[in-house]
Coordinates of C-alpha atoms and ligand atoms in Angstrom, one line a residue:
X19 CA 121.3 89.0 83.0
X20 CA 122.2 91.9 80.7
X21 CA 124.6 94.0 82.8
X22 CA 123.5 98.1 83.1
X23 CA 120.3 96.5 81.2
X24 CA 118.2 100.0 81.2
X25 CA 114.3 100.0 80.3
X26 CA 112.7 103.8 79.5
X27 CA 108.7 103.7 79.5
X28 CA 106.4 106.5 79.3
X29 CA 105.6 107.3 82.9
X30 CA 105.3 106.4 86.3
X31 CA 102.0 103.9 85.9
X32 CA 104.2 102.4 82.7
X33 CA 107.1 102.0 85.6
X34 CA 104.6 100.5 87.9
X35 CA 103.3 97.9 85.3
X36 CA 106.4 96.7 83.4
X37 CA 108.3 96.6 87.0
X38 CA 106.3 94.0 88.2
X39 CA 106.5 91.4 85.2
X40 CA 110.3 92.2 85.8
X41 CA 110.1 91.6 89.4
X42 CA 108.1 88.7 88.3
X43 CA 109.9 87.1 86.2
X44 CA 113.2 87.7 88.4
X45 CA 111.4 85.5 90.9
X46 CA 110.4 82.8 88.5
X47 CA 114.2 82.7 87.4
X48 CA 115.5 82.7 91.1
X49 CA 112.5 79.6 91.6
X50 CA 113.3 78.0 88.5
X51 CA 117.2 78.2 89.1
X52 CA 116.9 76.9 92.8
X53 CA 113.8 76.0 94.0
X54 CA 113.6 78.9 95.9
X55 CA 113.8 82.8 95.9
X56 CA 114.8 85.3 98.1
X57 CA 113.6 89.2 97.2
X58 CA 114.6 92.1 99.6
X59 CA 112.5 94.8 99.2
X60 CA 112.8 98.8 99.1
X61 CA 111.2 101.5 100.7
X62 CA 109.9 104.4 98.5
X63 CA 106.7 105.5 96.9
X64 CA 108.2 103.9 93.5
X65 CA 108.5 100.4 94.7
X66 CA 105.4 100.9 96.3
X67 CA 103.4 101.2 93.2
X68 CA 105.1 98.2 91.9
X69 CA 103.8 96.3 94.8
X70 CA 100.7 96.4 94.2
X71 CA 100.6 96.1 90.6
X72 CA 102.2 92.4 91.9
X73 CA 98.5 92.1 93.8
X74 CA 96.8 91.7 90.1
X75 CA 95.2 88.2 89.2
X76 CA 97.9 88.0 86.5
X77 CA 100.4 87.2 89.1
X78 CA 98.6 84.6 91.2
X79 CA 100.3 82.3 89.3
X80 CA 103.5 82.6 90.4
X81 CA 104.8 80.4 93.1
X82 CA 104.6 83.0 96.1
X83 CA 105.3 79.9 99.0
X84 CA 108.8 79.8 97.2
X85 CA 109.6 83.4 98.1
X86 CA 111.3 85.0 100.9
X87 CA 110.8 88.4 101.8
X88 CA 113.7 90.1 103.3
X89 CA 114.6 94.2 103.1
X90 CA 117.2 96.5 102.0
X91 CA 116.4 98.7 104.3
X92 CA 114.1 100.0 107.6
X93 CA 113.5 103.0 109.3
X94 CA 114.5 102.7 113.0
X95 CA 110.6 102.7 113.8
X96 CA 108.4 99.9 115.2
X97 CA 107.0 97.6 112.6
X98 CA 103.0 99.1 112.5
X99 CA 104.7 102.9 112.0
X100 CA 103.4 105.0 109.3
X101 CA 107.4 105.1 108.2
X102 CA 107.6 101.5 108.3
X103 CA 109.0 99.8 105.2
X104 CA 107.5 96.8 106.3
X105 CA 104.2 98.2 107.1
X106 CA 104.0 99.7 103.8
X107 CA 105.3 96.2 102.4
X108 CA 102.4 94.7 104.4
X109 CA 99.7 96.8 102.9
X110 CA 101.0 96.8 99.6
X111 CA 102.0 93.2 99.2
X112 CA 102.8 90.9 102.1
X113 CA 99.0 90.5 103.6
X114 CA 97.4 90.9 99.9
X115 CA 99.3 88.1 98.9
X116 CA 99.0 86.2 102.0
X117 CA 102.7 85.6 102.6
X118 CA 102.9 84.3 106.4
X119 CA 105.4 84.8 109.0
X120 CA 107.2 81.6 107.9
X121 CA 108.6 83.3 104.6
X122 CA 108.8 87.2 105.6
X123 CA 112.0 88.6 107.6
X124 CA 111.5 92.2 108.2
X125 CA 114.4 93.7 109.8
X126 CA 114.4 94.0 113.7
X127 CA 113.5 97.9 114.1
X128 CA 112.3 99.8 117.1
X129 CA 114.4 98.7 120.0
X130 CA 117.1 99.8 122.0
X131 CA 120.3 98.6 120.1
X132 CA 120.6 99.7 116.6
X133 CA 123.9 97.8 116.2
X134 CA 123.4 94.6 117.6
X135 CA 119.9 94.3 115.5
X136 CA 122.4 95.1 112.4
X137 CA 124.3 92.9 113.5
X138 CA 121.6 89.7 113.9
X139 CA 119.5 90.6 110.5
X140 CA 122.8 90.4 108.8
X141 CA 123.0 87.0 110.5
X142 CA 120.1 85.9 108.6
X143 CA 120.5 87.2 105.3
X144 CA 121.7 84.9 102.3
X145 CA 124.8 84.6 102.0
X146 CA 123.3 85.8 97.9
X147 CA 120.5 87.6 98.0
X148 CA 118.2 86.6 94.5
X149 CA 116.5 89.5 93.7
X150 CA 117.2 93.0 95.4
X151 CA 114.7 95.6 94.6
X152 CA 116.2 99.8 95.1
X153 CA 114.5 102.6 94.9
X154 CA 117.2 106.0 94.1
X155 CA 117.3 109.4 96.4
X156 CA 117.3 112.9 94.6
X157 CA 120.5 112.7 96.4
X158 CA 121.7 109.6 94.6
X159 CA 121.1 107.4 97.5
X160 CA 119.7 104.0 98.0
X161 CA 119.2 101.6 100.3
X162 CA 119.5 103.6 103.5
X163 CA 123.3 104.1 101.6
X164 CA 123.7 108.1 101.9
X165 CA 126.1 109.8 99.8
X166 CA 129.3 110.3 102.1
X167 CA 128.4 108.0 104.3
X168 CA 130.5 104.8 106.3
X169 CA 127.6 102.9 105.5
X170 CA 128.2 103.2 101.9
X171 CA 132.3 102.4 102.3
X172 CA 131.6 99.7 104.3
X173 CA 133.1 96.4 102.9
X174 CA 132.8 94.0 105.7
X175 CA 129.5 94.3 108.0
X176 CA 126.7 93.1 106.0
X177 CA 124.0 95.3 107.2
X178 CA 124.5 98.4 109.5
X179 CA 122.6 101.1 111.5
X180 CA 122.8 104.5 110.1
X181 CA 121.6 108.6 110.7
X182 CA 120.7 110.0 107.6
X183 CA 119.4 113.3 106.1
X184 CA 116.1 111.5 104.7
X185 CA 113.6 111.6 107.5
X186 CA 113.1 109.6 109.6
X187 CA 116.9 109.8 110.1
X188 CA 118.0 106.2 112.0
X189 CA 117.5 103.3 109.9
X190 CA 119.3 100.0 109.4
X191 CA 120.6 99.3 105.8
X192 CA 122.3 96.5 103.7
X193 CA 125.6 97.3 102.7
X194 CA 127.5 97.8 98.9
X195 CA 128.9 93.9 99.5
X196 CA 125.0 92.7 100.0
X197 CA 124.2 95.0 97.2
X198 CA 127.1 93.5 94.6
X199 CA 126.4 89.8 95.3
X200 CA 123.0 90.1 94.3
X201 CA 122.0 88.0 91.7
X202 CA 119.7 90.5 90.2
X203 CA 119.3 94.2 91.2
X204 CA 116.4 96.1 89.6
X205 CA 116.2 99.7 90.4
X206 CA 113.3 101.8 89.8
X207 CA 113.1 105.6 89.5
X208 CA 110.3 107.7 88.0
X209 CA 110.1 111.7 87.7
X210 CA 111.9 114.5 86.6
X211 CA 113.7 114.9 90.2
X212 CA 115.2 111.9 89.8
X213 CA 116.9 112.5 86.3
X214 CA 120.2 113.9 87.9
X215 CA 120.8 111.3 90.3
X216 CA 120.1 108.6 87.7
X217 CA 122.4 110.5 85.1
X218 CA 125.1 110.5 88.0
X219 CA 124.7 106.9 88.8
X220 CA 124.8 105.2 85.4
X221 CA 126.9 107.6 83.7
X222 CA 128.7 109.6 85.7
X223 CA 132.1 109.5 86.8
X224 CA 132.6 106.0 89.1
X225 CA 132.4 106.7 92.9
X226 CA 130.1 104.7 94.7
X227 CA 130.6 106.7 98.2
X228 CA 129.8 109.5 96.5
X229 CA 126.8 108.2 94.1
X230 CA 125.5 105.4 96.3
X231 CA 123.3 104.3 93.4
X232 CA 126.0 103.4 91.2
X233 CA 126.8 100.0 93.3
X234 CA 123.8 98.9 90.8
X235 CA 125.3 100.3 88.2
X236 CA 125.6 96.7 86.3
X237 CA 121.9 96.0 87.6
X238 CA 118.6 96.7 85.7
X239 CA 117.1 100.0 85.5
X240 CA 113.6 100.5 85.1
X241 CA 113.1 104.2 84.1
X242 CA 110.2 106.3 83.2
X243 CA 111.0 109.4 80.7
X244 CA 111.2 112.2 83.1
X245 CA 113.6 110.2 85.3
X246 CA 116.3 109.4 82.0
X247 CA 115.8 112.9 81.0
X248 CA 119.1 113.2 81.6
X249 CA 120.7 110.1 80.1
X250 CA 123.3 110.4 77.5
X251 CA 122.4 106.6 75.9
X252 CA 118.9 105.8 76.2
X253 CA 119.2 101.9 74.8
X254 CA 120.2 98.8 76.7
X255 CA 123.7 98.8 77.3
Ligands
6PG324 C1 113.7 104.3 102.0 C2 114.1 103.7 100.7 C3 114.8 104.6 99.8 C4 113.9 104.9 98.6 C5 114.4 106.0 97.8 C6 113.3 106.3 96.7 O1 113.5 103.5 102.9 O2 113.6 105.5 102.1 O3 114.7 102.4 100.7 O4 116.1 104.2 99.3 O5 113.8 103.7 97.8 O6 114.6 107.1 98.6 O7 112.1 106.6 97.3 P1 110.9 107.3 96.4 O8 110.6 106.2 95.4 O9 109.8 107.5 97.4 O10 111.4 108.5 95.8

């Protein structure tokens, strides 16, 4: 993997389109590599449109029974919520492609302990997740990593419940150690409100409490124009 690898296309359909033949081909890499892959997903309406470009006919050819579906991140909302990461991966993705039960972990949401569910999805994440997908905040957040936050010092919990200023504010979130041992982190951003955040996180001075999004600094960045208005270097790194 090229390390800080960014790719600029035109515009947010562009984004859609070339990130899923990277997502894609991350997963026939993982699949090749091990037999197996496991993706965690991100909320967001960027990730979103990559989804379901991963719904096309061009895709039916990749081994979807080898994936694993896990998630960066949840809103502390029952699984069928309009908020729902998981019901929005389930519309978008999970039921289109028919990926059962057997092969999709969304995180445990919805309940009465925030902490203890933390503490039992961390209990079933990889030890190395394959492929994590991130979306970035205005804010330079992702995940459910806020700028500021514990959540995004925290070096030993793997996953953790926090408030935060994005509605709605409870969620559960993977933490920067998940975040660096993933094998491949692509992170998608599109529009002109994103430029600063993305300028911040792959440019700006290093402090990853402060710029949440630069834990993926060394990941790959699919950008459309508006959102690396802001970029010094435009190439790959
Ligand atoms: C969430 C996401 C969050 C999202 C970014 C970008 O659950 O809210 O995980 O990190 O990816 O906020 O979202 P947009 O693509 O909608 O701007």
């Amino acid at each position: 993997m090229n390390p800080g690898r960014r790719t600029i296309v035109a515009d947010a359909a562009a984004l859609a389109r070339e990130g899923a033949d990277r997502v894609a081909g991350a997963c026939r890499w993982a699949i090749e590599e091990r037999g197996r892959c496991s993706l965690a997903l991100a909320g967001g309406t960027t990730p979103r449109a990559v989804y379901g470009r991963l719904t096309e006919a061009r895709y039916d050819s990749l081994p979807w029974d080898r994936i694993e579906v896990y998630f960066g991140d949840e809103r502390w909302v029952p699984g069928d919520h309009p908020d729902s990461n998981f019901r929005m991966a389930r519309e978008a993705l999970l039921e289109p492609r028919r990926l059962g039960p057997e092969q999709v972990f969304p995180m445990p949401t919805g309940g009465a302990d925030r902490e203890r569910a933390a503490d039992e999805y961390a209990s079933l994440l990889p030890e190395r997740i394959d492929v994590i997908l991130l979306g970035v905040g205005e804010d330079g957040h992702t995940a459910s990593l806020f700028p500021g936050s514990d959540a995004a010092r925290e070096e030993v919990r793997r996953v953790v419940a926090v408030c935060g200023p994005k509605p709605p504010p409870w969620r559960l979130t993977i933490t920067p150690p998940v975040i660096r041992a993933g094998r491949r982190v692509i992170v998608f951003a599109s529009g002109r409100g994103k430029a600063d955040a993305v300028a911040r996180a792959l440019e700006g001075p290093f402090d990853p409490p402060a710029v949440p999004a630069q834990l993926a600094r060394e990941g790959e960045w699919l950008l459309d124009e508006a959102a690396a208005d802001r970029l010094r270097r435009r190439g790959d790194e």
